Amino acid sequence: MKPIYLILCYIAAVTLPLILSWLVGGPPRAFHQELASGLGILAFAMILMEFVLSGRFKNVSNGIGMDVTMRFHQMMARVALAFALLHPFLYRSTPVGGPRPWDPTRHLVITTDISDLSSGIAAYLLLPSLVLLAIGRTKLDYKYETWRLMHGIGALLIAALLLHHTVYAGRYGSQPVMTGVWLAMTAISVGSLCYVYLLAPLRDKTRAWRVTSVNQVTPKQWELTVAPDGHAGLDYRAGQFVWLNVGHNSFSMKENPFSIASAPAAGPEVSFMIKEFGDFTRTVGQIKPDTVAYLDGPYGSLSVEGRSEPGIALIAGGVGLAPVLGILRQLRLTNDPRKVKLVYGNRSVDQIAYREELGQENVTLVLSDPPEDWQGETGFVDGPLLDRVFSPHEFEEWVFVVCGPPIMMDLVEDHLLKRDTPSDRILSERFSYD
């Protein structure tokens, strides 16, 4: 029910200004003008809601998954952009200037003065740039932290420009009731940004962590473990993730999302399985014990806690083992009676992490580039492999936890649906978006 509830809340929030504008508005105008105003109102409301969708609010993301929240954020940004770009053209080139002879009281067009329209023009130019830079972020040669700061400042500037444009150039936004509504919605949106960049770091500053160990588990994968520094630790569920900041102050944007590989039942220390890939991960092996760290979380819905299925299927590819390992460790430490099967895919044998700990019972290891003496499965984690590992009744009755490369996850999820696995029994979370 939570996804439905959140969707209804979103629809209510973005349509509230439109409904109120209709109730307090003046005489009706031509349809194309009303449509233009309506699209502008919806675009502004949706842009303001984007702040909340990207604000790391656990009540929003933990019930449906951070990946779903971020995907919705991306989709709605593109819809809002389309509405905003179409909005001025539907007025059909109303000329700039003062009062019109046919509208002396300005009931039909509140203003066409360029001084009042300039903020809207500026936002009109900035909004496409913000969206396109976000879509092409991975292809641009600058760091994530730089892009994140630019994205936040750009969104804040656009919101301020649109607020001015709506109140001073909008027929409906100039109404006292609507001005109050737009001010309140903008304040909430800016407040969510302040929470992420100011309040959350202030809170985290009092809950520092210290690195206790950094161990190499494969040639390019490390286990980093941190312990709470003077506080009780993190209240999390196996399979969740946090934003990890190591070696910087709590206000630093040099943080990255990592799944927790440890189990809550193991104690207050928290471990992460980190693969060398980006700027931070390539230097993880150089981190010294006692280095300060900050954890923002937990986030995510990749958890089997409280579920009643008779069996649990854990399917991982590469570093996607991290949350799966956390779940497996928790199940073992709590002596969970449910049957568990693990499928773990890699390219080569030296990439298999925690091989001894995983054991052999109900564990299927898969290599796409196996050595000549390899006795396990070969190829990829795909449909035929899953059919060899799981029986028809397991497909229908078990819960499946999937984490790994996007291509693998697509193949696995599609095959599970073909095998009549209910969608609510397929748990997955993605950290890669287009």
Short mmCIF file of C-alpha atoms in Angstrom, two decimals:
data_model
loop_
_atom_site.label_atom_id
_atom_site.label_comp_id
_atom_site.label_asym_id
_atom_site.label_seq_id
_atom_site.Cartn_x
_atom_site.Cartn_y
_atom_site.Cartn_z
CA MET A 1 0.00 0.00 0.00
CA LYS A 2 2.88 2.41 0.62
CA PRO A 3 3.71 3.00 -3.07
CA ILE A 4 0.07 3.78 -3.80
CA TYR A 5 -0.10 6.13 -0.82
CA LEU A 6 3.04 7.97 -1.91
CA ILE A 7 1.79 8.29 -5.50
CA LEU A 8 -1.50 9.74 -4.26
CA CYS A 9 0.42 12.21 -2.08
CA TYR A 10 2.52 13.24 -5.07
CA ILE A 11 -0.54 13.75 -7.29
CA ALA A 12 -2.24 15.78 -4.56
CA ALA A 13 0.83 17.99 -4.10
CA VAL A 14 1.38 18.80 -7.78
CA THR A 15 -2.32 19.35 -8.58
CA LEU A 16 -3.13 21.44 -5.49
CA PRO A 17 -1.92 24.73 -7.07
CA LEU A 18 -3.82 23.92 -10.26
CA ILE A 19 -7.07 23.26 -8.39
CA LEU A 20 -6.72 26.36 -6.22
CA SER A 21 -5.94 28.48 -9.29
CA TRP A 22 -9.15 27.29 -10.91
CA LEU A 23 -11.12 28.18 -7.76
CA VAL A 24 -9.71 31.70 -7.32
CA GLY A 25 -9.12 32.62 -10.98
CA GLY A 26 -10.83 35.33 -13.00
CA PRO A 27 -12.99 35.12 -16.13
CA PRO A 28 -12.17 32.24 -18.48
CA ARG A 29 -9.87 32.88 -21.40
CA ALA A 30 -9.33 31.06 -24.66
CA PHE A 31 -8.57 27.37 -24.21
CA HIS A 32 -4.98 27.61 -25.44
CA GLN A 33 -4.24 30.34 -22.89
CA GLU A 34 -5.76 28.36 -20.03
CA LEU A 35 -3.81 25.29 -21.14
CA ALA A 36 -0.61 27.34 -21.21
CA SER A 37 -1.17 28.54 -17.66
CA GLY A 38 -2.11 25.05 -16.50
CA LEU A 39 1.05 23.50 -17.91
CA GLY A 40 3.15 26.25 -16.33
CA ILE A 41 1.53 25.68 -12.94
CA LEU A 42 2.03 21.91 -13.15
CA ALA A 43 5.65 22.32 -14.27
CA PHE A 44 6.50 24.59 -11.34
CA ALA A 45 4.78 22.29 -8.82
CA MET A 46 6.57 19.25 -10.21
CA ILE A 47 9.93 21.04 -10.11
CA LEU A 48 9.38 21.89 -6.45
CA MET A 49 8.50 18.28 -5.69
CA GLU A 50 11.78 17.19 -7.29
CA PHE A 51 13.57 18.59 -4.22
CA VAL A 52 11.67 16.18 -1.98
CA LEU A 53 12.14 13.18 -4.28
CA SER A 54 15.90 13.64 -4.24
CA GLY A 55 16.18 14.55 -0.56
CA ARG A 56 17.14 11.19 0.95
CA PHE A 57 14.02 11.02 3.07
CA LYS A 58 13.70 7.52 4.50
CA ASN A 59 9.92 7.70 4.78
CA VAL A 60 9.79 8.22 1.02
CA SER A 61 12.51 5.88 -0.24
CA ASN A 62 12.75 2.98 2.22
CA GLY A 63 9.26 1.68 1.59
CA ILE A 64 9.62 1.49 -2.20
CA GLY A 65 13.37 1.51 -2.78
CA MET A 66 15.82 4.32 -3.46
CA ASP A 67 16.14 3.20 -7.07
CA VAL A 68 12.39 3.57 -7.64
CA THR A 69 12.44 6.99 -5.98
CA MET A 70 15.32 8.17 -8.16
CA ARG A 71 13.80 6.75 -11.33
CA PHE A 72 10.56 8.58 -10.56
CA HIS A 73 12.58 11.74 -9.89
CA GLN A 74 14.18 11.44 -13.33
CA MET A 75 10.93 10.72 -15.14
CA MET A 76 9.04 13.60 -13.53
CA ALA A 77 11.92 15.99 -14.27
CA ARG A 78 11.58 15.20 -17.96
CA VAL A 79 7.80 15.60 -17.87
CA ALA A 80 8.14 18.93 -16.06
CA LEU A 81 10.68 20.05 -18.66
CA ALA A 82 8.28 19.20 -21.48
CA PHE A 83 5.45 21.13 -19.80
CA ALA A 84 7.71 24.11 -19.14
CA LEU A 85 9.03 24.24 -22.72
CA LEU A 86 5.53 24.05 -24.18
CA HIS A 87 4.03 26.56 -21.76
CA PRO A 88 5.00 29.91 -23.42
CA PHE A 89 4.26 28.80 -26.97
CA LEU A 90 0.61 28.11 -26.17
CA TYR A 91 0.06 31.81 -25.49
CA ARG A 92 0.65 32.21 -29.24
CA SER A 93 3.14 35.08 -29.13
CA THR A 94 1.22 37.66 -27.10
CA PRO A 95 3.19 40.87 -27.79
CA VAL A 96 5.30 42.50 -25.11
CA GLY A 97 4.11 45.84 -23.75
CA GLY A 98 1.64 47.54 -21.44
CA PRO A 99 -2.15 47.20 -21.06
CA ARG A 100 -4.19 45.92 -23.98
CA PRO A 101 -7.25 47.85 -25.34
CA TRP A 102 -9.26 44.65 -25.18
CA ASP A 103 -8.17 43.94 -21.61
CA PRO A 104 -7.99 47.28 -19.71
CA THR A 105 -8.36 45.63 -16.29
CA ARG A 106 -5.78 42.93 -17.13
CA HIS A 107 -8.12 40.07 -16.21
CA LEU A 108 -7.04 38.08 -19.23
CA VAL A 109 -3.30 38.82 -19.25
CA ILE A 110 -1.83 40.16 -16.01
CA THR A 111 1.36 41.44 -17.65
CA THR A 112 3.51 41.16 -20.72
CA ASP A 113 6.20 43.56 -19.52
CA ILE A 114 9.65 42.14 -20.19
CA SER A 115 10.87 43.12 -16.71
CA ASP A 116 8.31 40.77 -15.17
CA LEU A 117 8.87 38.03 -17.71
CA SER A 118 12.69 38.04 -17.51
CA SER A 119 12.85 35.64 -14.55
CA GLY A 120 10.71 33.14 -16.43
CA ILE A 121 12.89 33.49 -19.51
CA ALA A 122 16.01 32.84 -17.44
CA ALA A 123 14.45 29.74 -15.85
CA TYR A 124 13.31 28.62 -19.30
CA LEU A 125 16.94 28.63 -20.46
CA LEU A 126 18.41 27.09 -17.30
CA LEU A 127 15.97 24.20 -16.86
CA PRO A 128 16.89 22.28 -20.05
CA SER A 129 20.57 22.72 -19.23
CA LEU A 130 20.06 21.27 -15.75
CA VAL A 131 18.17 18.24 -17.06
CA LEU A 132 20.56 17.56 -19.94
CA LEU A 133 23.61 17.82 -17.67
CA ALA A 134 22.00 15.28 -15.33
CA ILE A 135 21.21 12.88 -18.18
CA GLY A 136 24.73 13.11 -19.57
CA ARG A 137 26.56 13.26 -16.26
CA THR A 138 28.47 10.00 -16.69
CA LYS A 139 29.78 11.13 -20.08
CA LEU A 140 31.13 14.43 -18.77
CA ASP A 141 34.64 14.79 -17.44
CA TYR A 142 34.01 16.09 -13.94
CA LYS A 143 33.61 14.49 -10.55
CA TYR A 144 30.31 13.44 -9.02
CA GLU A 145 30.78 15.91 -6.15
CA THR A 146 31.17 18.80 -8.63
CA TRP A 147 28.06 17.77 -10.54
CA ARG A 148 26.04 17.34 -7.34
CA LEU A 149 26.92 20.86 -6.16
CA MET A 150 26.11 22.34 -9.57
CA HIS A 151 22.84 20.43 -9.70
CA GLY A 152 21.75 21.63 -6.27
CA ILE A 153 22.64 25.27 -6.87
CA GLY A 154 21.07 25.20 -10.33
CA ALA A 155 17.82 23.72 -9.01
CA LEU A 156 17.68 26.31 -6.23
CA LEU A 157 18.22 29.16 -8.71
CA ILE A 158 15.50 27.83 -11.02
CA ALA A 159 13.04 27.56 -8.14
CA ALA A 160 13.71 31.18 -7.12
CA LEU A 161 13.32 32.44 -10.68
CA LEU A 162 10.08 30.53 -11.19
CA LEU A 163 8.66 31.82 -7.91
CA HIS A 164 9.27 35.41 -9.03
CA HIS A 165 7.88 34.71 -12.49
CA THR A 166 4.77 32.98 -11.14
CA VAL A 167 3.91 35.69 -8.63
CA TYR A 168 4.69 38.77 -10.75
CA ALA A 169 3.86 37.55 -14.27
CA GLY A 170 1.26 34.87 -13.64
CA ARG A 171 -2.44 35.55 -13.84
CA TYR A 172 -3.18 33.06 -11.09
CA GLY A 173 0.02 33.26 -9.07
CA SER A 174 -0.58 36.95 -8.32
CA GLN A 175 -3.72 36.09 -6.34
CA PRO A 176 -2.95 36.44 -2.59
CA VAL A 177 -4.04 32.86 -1.84
CA MET A 178 -1.87 31.44 -4.62
CA THR A 179 1.10 33.61 -3.67
CA GLY A 180 0.92 32.10 -0.18
CA VAL A 181 0.68 28.57 -1.57
CA TRP A 182 3.68 29.04 -3.85
CA LEU A 183 5.73 30.59 -1.05
CA ALA A 184 4.89 27.66 1.25
CA MET A 185 5.71 25.01 -1.37
CA THR A 186 8.97 26.74 -2.28
CA ALA A 187 9.93 26.97 1.39
CA ILE A 188 9.32 23.24 1.86
CA SER A 189 11.38 22.41 -1.21
CA VAL A 190 14.28 24.66 -0.23
CA GLY A 191 14.00 23.28 3.30
CA SER A 192 14.54 19.76 1.98
CA LEU A 193 17.71 20.96 0.28
CA CYS A 194 18.88 22.59 3.50
CA TYR A 195 18.20 19.36 5.35
CA VAL A 196 20.42 17.34 2.99
CA TYR A 197 23.27 19.84 2.83
CA LEU A 198 23.15 21.38 6.33
CA LEU A 199 20.98 19.66 8.93
CA ALA A 200 21.91 16.06 8.11
CA PRO A 201 25.67 16.82 8.18
CA LEU A 202 25.21 18.62 11.52
CA ARG A 203 23.47 15.53 12.89
CA ASP A 204 26.13 13.21 11.50
CA LYS A 205 28.89 15.33 13.03
CA THR A 206 27.84 14.09 16.47
CA ARG A 207 27.81 10.46 15.29
CA ALA A 208 31.27 9.91 13.90
CA TRP A 209 32.72 6.49 13.09
CA ARG A 210 36.30 5.21 13.00
CA VAL A 211 37.84 2.81 10.50
CA THR A 212 38.93 -0.36 12.31
CA SER A 213 40.25 -2.40 9.39
CA VAL A 214 40.74 -2.47 5.62
CA ASN A 215 41.25 -5.98 4.23
CA GLN A 216 41.74 -7.10 0.63
CA VAL A 217 39.32 -9.88 -0.30
CA THR A 218 40.13 -10.14 -4.03
CA PRO A 219 42.73 -8.39 -6.23
CA LYS A 220 40.39 -5.41 -6.70
CA GLN A 221 37.89 -5.74 -3.86
CA TRP A 222 38.24 -4.65 -0.26
CA GLU A 223 36.36 -5.01 2.99
CA LEU A 224 36.28 -1.76 4.96
CA THR A 225 34.99 -1.94 8.53
CA VAL A 226 34.02 0.99 10.74
CA ALA A 227 33.00 1.17 14.40
CA PRO A 228 30.87 3.82 16.17
CA ASP A 229 32.88 6.48 17.95
CA GLY A 230 31.08 7.13 21.24
CA HIS A 231 27.54 6.24 20.18
CA ALA A 232 25.35 3.14 19.87
CA GLY A 233 25.86 2.64 16.14
CA LEU A 234 23.47 2.17 13.25
CA ASP A 235 19.99 0.70 13.44
CA TYR A 236 19.73 -1.08 10.10
CA ARG A 237 18.36 -4.19 8.40
CA ALA A 238 20.54 -6.63 6.50
CA GLY A 239 20.60 -5.65 2.83
CA GLN A 240 20.35 -1.88 3.30
CA PHE A 241 22.94 0.71 2.25
CA VAL A 242 24.38 4.01 3.47
CA TRP A 243 26.16 7.02 2.02
CA LEU A 244 29.73 6.59 3.24
CA ASN A 245 32.12 9.49 3.82
CA VAL A 246 35.67 8.51 4.82
CA GLY A 247 38.42 10.93 5.79
CA HIS A 248 36.44 14.15 5.32
CA ASN A 249 34.26 16.36 7.52
CA SER A 250 30.56 15.66 7.74
CA PHE A 251 29.71 18.53 5.35
CA SER A 252 31.85 17.13 2.55
CA MET A 253 30.15 15.99 -0.63
CA LYS A 254 32.77 13.29 -1.07
CA GLU A 255 30.43 10.48 -0.11
CA ASN A 256 29.32 7.40 -1.99
CA PRO A 257 26.53 4.83 -1.62
CA PHE A 258 27.68 1.40 -0.44
CA SER A 259 25.63 -1.62 0.58
CA ILE A 260 26.29 -2.98 4.06
CA ALA A 261 27.94 -6.39 3.93
CA SER A 262 27.79 -7.04 7.67
CA ALA A 263 24.86 -8.35 9.71
CA PRO A 264 23.07 -6.40 12.46
CA ALA A 265 23.32 -9.46 14.73
CA ALA A 266 27.13 -9.36 14.52
CA GLY A 267 27.43 -6.21 16.63
CA PRO A 268 27.85 -2.46 16.16
CA GLU A 269 30.68 -2.63 13.61
CA VAL A 270 29.60 -2.11 10.00
CA SER A 271 31.45 -3.58 7.01
CA PHE A 272 31.39 -2.70 3.34
CA MET A 273 32.54 -4.62 0.29
CA ILE A 274 34.13 -2.06 -2.03
CA LYS A 275 35.40 -2.63 -5.56
CA GLU A 276 38.12 -0.42 -7.06
CA PHE A 277 36.39 1.65 -9.70
CA GLY A 278 36.10 5.42 -9.12
CA ASP A 279 38.16 8.18 -7.52
CA PHE A 280 37.49 7.06 -3.94
CA THR A 281 37.39 3.31 -4.44
CA ARG A 282 40.77 3.21 -6.19
CA THR A 283 42.37 4.49 -2.98
CA VAL A 284 40.41 2.45 -0.45
CA GLY A 285 43.40 0.21 0.24
CA GLN A 286 45.36 3.25 1.43
CA ILE A 287 42.89 4.15 4.19
CA LYS A 288 44.47 3.88 7.63
CA PRO A 289 42.80 2.51 10.78
CA ASP A 290 41.25 5.17 13.03
CA THR A 291 40.39 7.39 10.04
CA VAL A 292 37.18 9.29 10.74
CA ALA A 293 34.08 8.29 8.77
CA TYR A 294 30.44 9.34 8.59
CA LEU A 295 27.44 7.21 7.65
CA ASP A 296 24.19 8.67 6.31
CA GLY A 297 21.50 6.04 6.43
CA PRO A 298 20.30 3.39 6.41
CA TYR A 299 18.42 3.47 3.12
CA GLY A 300 16.89 0.86 0.86
CA SER A 301 14.26 -1.85 0.92
CA LEU A 302 16.42 -4.83 -0.05
CA SER A 303 15.59 -6.82 3.09
CA VAL A 304 13.90 -10.13 3.87
CA GLU A 305 13.16 -9.17 7.45
CA GLY A 306 9.56 -9.91 8.40
CA ARG A 307 8.79 -11.92 5.26
CA SER A 308 6.98 -15.25 5.47
CA GLU A 309 8.10 -17.10 2.33
CA PRO A 310 9.40 -20.65 2.98
CA GLY A 311 12.68 -20.03 1.15
CA ILE A 312 15.07 -17.26 0.18
CA ALA A 313 16.94 -17.08 -3.12
CA LEU A 314 19.97 -14.80 -3.15
CA ILE A 315 21.25 -13.91 -6.63
CA ALA A 316 24.34 -11.71 -6.95
CA GLY A 317 26.77 -10.61 -9.60
CA GLY A 318 30.20 -9.12 -8.82
CA VAL A 319 30.17 -6.52 -6.08
CA GLY A 320 26.40 -7.02 -5.89
CA LEU A 321 27.33 -9.70 -3.37
CA ALA A 322 27.62 -7.03 -0.65
CA PRO A 323 23.94 -6.71 0.40
CA VAL A 324 23.36 -10.41 -0.31
CA LEU A 325 26.26 -11.29 1.97
CA GLY A 326 24.78 -9.12 4.71
CA ILE A 327 21.47 -10.96 4.40
CA LEU A 328 23.18 -14.37 4.36
CA ARG A 329 25.24 -13.52 7.43
CA GLN A 330 22.16 -12.34 9.30
CA LEU A 331 20.22 -15.50 8.42
CA ARG A 332 23.05 -17.68 9.67
CA LEU A 333 23.66 -15.72 12.88
CA THR A 334 19.98 -15.81 13.82
CA ASN A 335 19.59 -19.50 12.89
CA ASP A 336 16.78 -18.67 10.49
CA PRO A 337 14.98 -21.96 9.66
CA ARG A 338 14.13 -21.03 6.06
CA LYS A 339 15.92 -22.73 3.21
CA VAL A 340 18.43 -20.52 1.39
CA LYS A 341 20.10 -20.81 -2.02
CA LEU A 342 22.82 -18.52 -3.31
CA VAL A 343 23.75 -17.91 -6.95
CA TYR A 344 26.90 -15.81 -7.35
CA GLY A 345 28.34 -14.83 -10.73
CA ASN A 346 31.74 -13.40 -11.66
CA ARG A 347 34.02 -13.19 -14.67
CA SER A 348 37.08 -15.02 -13.30
CA VAL A 349 37.91 -17.23 -10.34
CA ASP A 350 40.06 -14.59 -8.61
CA GLN A 351 37.01 -12.31 -8.38
CA ILE A 352 35.10 -14.67 -6.11
CA ALA A 353 34.94 -12.95 -2.72
CA TYR A 354 34.44 -14.71 0.64
CA ARG A 355 34.53 -18.11 -1.02
CA GLU A 356 35.32 -20.03 2.16
CA GLU A 357 32.69 -18.20 4.18
CA LEU A 358 30.02 -18.80 1.56
CA GLY A 359 30.69 -22.54 1.68
CA GLN A 360 29.43 -25.05 -0.83
CA GLU A 361 26.01 -26.17 0.38
CA ASN A 362 23.24 -24.58 -1.72
CA VAL A 363 25.80 -22.21 -3.25
CA THR A 364 26.13 -22.00 -7.04
CA LEU A 365 29.20 -20.19 -8.33
CA VAL A 366 29.17 -19.05 -11.97
CA LEU A 367 32.13 -17.88 -14.07
CA SER A 368 31.94 -16.35 -17.54
CA ASP A 369 35.69 -16.86 -18.09
CA PRO A 370 36.51 -20.04 -16.13
CA PRO A 371 39.90 -21.80 -15.90
CA GLU A 372 40.30 -25.23 -17.46
CA ASP A 373 39.92 -27.06 -14.14
CA TRP A 374 36.74 -25.22 -13.11
CA GLN A 375 34.05 -27.60 -11.84
CA GLY A 376 31.21 -25.11 -11.32
CA GLU A 377 28.72 -23.43 -13.60
CA THR A 378 29.95 -21.46 -16.60
CA GLY A 379 28.47 -18.64 -18.63
CA PHE A 380 26.18 -16.03 -17.15
CA VAL A 381 23.48 -15.80 -14.51
CA ASP A 382 20.54 -16.19 -16.88
CA GLY A 383 17.29 -18.09 -17.33
CA PRO A 384 18.67 -21.56 -18.15
CA LEU A 385 20.98 -21.40 -15.13
CA LEU A 386 18.13 -20.40 -12.83
CA ASP A 387 16.03 -23.29 -14.17
CA ARG A 388 18.82 -25.69 -13.16
CA VAL A 389 19.07 -24.25 -9.65
CA PHE A 390 15.44 -23.65 -8.70
CA SER A 391 12.41 -25.92 -8.96
CA PRO A 392 9.00 -24.72 -10.27
CA HIS A 393 7.50 -24.50 -6.78
CA GLU A 394 10.52 -22.51 -5.55
CA PHE A 395 10.00 -20.00 -8.38
CA GLU A 396 6.40 -19.58 -7.26
CA GLU A 397 6.79 -19.60 -3.47
CA TRP A 398 10.22 -18.22 -2.55
CA VAL A 399 11.36 -14.62 -2.26
CA PHE A 400 14.18 -13.65 -4.65
CA VAL A 401 16.80 -11.03 -3.78
CA VAL A 402 18.70 -9.79 -6.85
CA CYS A 403 21.68 -7.44 -6.95
CA GLY A 404 24.37 -7.02 -9.59
CA PRO A 405 25.09 -5.46 -12.99
CA PRO A 406 22.00 -3.97 -14.70
CA ILE A 407 22.10 -6.48 -17.58
CA MET A 408 22.15 -9.43 -15.18
CA MET A 409 19.32 -7.96 -13.13
CA ASP A 410 17.20 -7.44 -16.25
CA LEU A 411 17.73 -11.06 -17.35
CA VAL A 412 16.98 -12.47 -13.91
CA GLU A 413 13.90 -10.34 -13.26
CA ASP A 414 12.41 -11.08 -16.70
CA HIS A 415 12.96 -14.80 -16.24
CA LEU A 416 11.45 -14.84 -12.76
CA LEU A 417 8.30 -13.20 -14.08
CA LYS A 418 8.13 -15.80 -16.87
CA ARG A 419 8.36 -18.51 -14.19
CA ASP A 420 5.33 -17.02 -12.39
CA THR A 421 7.27 -15.48 -9.52
CA PRO A 422 4.99 -12.75 -8.11
CA SER A 423 6.52 -9.31 -8.58
CA ASP A 424 6.24 -8.57 -4.85
CA ARG A 425 8.59 -11.51 -4.23
CA ILE A 426 11.33 -10.07 -6.43
CA LEU A 427 13.47 -7.69 -4.38
CA SER A 428 16.06 -5.63 -6.23
CA GLU A 429 17.69 -2.23 -6.03
CA ARG A 430 19.67 -0.44 -8.71
CA PHE A 431 22.31 2.27 -8.40
CA SER A 432 22.70 2.94 -12.12
CA TYR A 433 20.29 5.17 -14.07
CA ASP A 434 20.19 6.56 -17.61
#
